[in-house]
Coordinates of N, CA, C and O in Angstrom, one line a residue:
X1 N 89.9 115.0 186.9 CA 89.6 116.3 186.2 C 88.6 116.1 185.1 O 89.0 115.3 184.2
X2 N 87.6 116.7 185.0 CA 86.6 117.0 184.1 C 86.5 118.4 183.7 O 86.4 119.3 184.4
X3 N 86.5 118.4 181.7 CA 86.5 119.7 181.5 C 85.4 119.7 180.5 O 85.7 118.8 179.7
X4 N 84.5 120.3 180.3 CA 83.4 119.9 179.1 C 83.0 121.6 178.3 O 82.6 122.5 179.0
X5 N 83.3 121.5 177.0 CA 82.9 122.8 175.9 C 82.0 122.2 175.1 O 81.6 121.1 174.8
X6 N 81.4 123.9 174.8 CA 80.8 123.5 174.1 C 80.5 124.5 172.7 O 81.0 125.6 172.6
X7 N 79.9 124.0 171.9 CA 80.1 125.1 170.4 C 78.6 124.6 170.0 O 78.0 123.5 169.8
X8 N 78.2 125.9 170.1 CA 76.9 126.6 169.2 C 76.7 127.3 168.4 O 76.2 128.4 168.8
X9 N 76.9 127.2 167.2 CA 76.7 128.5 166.1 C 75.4 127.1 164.8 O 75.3 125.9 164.7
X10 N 74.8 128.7 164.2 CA 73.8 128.5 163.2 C 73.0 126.9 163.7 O 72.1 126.8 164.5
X11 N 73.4 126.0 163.1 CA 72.3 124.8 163.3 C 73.2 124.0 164.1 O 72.5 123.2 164.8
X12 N 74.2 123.9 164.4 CA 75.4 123.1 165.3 C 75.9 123.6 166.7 O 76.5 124.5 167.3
X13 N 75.3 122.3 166.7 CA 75.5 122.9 168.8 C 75.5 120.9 169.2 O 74.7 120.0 169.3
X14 N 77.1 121.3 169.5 CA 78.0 120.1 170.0 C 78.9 120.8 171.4 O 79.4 121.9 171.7
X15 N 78.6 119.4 172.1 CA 79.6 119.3 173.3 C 80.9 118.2 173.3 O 81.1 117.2 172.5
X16 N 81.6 118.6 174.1 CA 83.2 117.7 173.8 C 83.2 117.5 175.4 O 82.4 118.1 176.1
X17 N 84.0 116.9 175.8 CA 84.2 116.1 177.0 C 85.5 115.7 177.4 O 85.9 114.9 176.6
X18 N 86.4 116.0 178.4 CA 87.9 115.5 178.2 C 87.6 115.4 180.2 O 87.1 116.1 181.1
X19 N 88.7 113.6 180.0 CA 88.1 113.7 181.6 C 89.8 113.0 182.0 O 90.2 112.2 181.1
X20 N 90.8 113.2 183.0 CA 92.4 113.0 182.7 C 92.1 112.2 184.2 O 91.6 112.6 185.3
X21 N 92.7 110.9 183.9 CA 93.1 110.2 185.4 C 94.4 109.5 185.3 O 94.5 108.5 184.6
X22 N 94.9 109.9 185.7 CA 96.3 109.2 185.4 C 96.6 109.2 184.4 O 96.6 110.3 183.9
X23 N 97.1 107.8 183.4 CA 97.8 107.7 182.5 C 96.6 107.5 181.1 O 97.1 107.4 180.0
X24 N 95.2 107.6 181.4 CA 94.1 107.4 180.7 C 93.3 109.2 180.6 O 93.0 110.0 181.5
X25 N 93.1 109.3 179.2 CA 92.0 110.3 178.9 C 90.8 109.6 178.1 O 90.5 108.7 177.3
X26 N 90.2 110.5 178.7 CA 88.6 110.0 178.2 C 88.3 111.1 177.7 O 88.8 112.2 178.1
X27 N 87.3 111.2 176.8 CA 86.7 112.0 175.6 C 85.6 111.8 175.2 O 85.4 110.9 174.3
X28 N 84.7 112.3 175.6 CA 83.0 112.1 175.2 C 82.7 113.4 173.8 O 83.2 114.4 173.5
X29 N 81.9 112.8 173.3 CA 81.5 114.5 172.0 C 80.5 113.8 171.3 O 80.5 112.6 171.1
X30 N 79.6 114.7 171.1 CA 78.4 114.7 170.1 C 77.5 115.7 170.5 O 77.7 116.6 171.3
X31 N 76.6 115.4 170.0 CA 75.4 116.6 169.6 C 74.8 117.0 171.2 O 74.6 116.0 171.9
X32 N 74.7 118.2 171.7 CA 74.2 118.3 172.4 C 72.2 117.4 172.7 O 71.2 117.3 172.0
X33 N 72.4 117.2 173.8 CA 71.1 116.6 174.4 C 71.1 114.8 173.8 O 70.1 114.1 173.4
X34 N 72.5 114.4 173.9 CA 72.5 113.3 173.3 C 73.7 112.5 174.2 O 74.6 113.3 174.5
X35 N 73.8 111.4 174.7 CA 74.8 110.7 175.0 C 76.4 111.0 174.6 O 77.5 111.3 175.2
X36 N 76.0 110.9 173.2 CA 77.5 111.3 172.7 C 78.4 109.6 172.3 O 77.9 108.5 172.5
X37 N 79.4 109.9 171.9 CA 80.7 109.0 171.5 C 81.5 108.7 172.9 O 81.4 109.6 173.7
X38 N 82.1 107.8 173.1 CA 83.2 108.3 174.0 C 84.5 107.8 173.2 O 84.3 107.1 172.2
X39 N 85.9 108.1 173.7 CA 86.5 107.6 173.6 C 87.9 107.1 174.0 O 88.5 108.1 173.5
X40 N 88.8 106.3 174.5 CA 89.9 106.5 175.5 C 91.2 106.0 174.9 O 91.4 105.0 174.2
X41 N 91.9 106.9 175.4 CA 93.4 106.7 175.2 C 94.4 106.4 176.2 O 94.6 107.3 177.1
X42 N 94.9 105.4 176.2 CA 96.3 105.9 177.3 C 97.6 105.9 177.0 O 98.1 105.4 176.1
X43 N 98.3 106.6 178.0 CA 99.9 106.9 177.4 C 100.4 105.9 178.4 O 99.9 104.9 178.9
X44 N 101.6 106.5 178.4 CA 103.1 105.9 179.2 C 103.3 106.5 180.3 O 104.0 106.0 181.3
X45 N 102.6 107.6 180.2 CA 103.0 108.0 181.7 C 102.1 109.2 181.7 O 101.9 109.8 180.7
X46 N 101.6 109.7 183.2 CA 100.7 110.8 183.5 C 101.3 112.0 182.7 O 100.5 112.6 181.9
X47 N 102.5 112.5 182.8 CA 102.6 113.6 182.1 C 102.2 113.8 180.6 O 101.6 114.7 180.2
X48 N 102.6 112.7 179.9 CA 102.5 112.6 178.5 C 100.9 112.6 178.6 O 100.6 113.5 177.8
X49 N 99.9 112.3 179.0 CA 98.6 112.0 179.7 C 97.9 113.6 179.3 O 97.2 114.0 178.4
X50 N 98.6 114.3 180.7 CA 98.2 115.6 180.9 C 98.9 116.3 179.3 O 98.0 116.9 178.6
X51 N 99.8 116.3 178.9 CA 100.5 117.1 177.4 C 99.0 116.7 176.5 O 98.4 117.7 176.0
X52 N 98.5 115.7 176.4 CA 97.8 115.4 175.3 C 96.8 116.4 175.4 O 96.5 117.4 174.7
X53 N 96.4 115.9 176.5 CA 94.8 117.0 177.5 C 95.2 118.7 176.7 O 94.4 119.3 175.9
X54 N 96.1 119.1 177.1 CA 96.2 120.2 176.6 C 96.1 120.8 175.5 O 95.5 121.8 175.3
X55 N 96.8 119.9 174.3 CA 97.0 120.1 173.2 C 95.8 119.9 172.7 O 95.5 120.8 171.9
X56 N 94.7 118.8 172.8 CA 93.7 118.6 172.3 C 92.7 119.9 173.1 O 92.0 120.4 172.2
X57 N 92.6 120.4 174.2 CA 92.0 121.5 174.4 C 92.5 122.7 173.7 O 91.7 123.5 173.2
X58 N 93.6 122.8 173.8 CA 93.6 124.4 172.9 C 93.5 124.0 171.5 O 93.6 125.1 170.9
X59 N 93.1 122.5 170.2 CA 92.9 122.4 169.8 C 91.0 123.1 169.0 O 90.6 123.6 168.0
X60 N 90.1 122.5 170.6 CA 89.2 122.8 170.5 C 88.5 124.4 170.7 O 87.4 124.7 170.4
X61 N 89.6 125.3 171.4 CA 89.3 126.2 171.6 C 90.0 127.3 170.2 O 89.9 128.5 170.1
X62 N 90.4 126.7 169.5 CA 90.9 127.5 168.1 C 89.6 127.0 167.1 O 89.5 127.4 166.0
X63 N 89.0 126.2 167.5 CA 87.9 125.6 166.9 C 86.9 126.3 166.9 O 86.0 126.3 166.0
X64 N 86.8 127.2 168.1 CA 85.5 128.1 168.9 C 84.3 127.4 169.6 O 83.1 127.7 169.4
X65 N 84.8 126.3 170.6 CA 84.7 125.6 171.5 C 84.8 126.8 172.7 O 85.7 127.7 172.7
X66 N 83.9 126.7 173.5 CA 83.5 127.5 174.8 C 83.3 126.5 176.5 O 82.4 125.8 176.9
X67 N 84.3 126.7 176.9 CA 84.5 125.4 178.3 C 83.2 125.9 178.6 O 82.8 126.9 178.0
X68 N 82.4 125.2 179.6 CA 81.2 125.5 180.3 C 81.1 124.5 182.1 O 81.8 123.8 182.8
X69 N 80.4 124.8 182.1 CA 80.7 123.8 183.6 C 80.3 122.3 183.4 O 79.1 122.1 183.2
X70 N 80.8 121.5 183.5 CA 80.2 120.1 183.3 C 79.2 120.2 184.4 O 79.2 120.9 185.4
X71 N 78.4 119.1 183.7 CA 76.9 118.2 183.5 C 77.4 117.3 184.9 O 76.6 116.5 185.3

């Protein structure tokens, strides 16, 4: 699963990246038209996996983060 937002206001326009395989999330983000950061975490087990995924998405969507279709 690949989900990618993105936030554009005034001079800032950044994309974020969350990608869930099992017990590993991956996380890409930086400035649009740019490679970006990545970064990975893993849990203990897929569900704890998938809980993170969430929480850091509705994170970025209180942010005013806009999902879009990945790239």
């Amino acid at each position: 699963m690949l989900r990618r937002f993105e936030f554009v206001s005034g001079t800032s326009a950044k994309f974020w990246e969350i990608r869930l395989a099992g017990t590993a999330v991956t996380v890409r983000f930086g400035r649009l038209g740019t490679e970006g950061q990545m970064q990975v975490k893993t849990f203990p087990s897929p569900d704890a996996a998938c809980q993170h995924a969430n929480k850091v998405i509705a994170e970025k969507n209180r942010k005013g983060y806009v999902e879009c279709v990945a790239r």
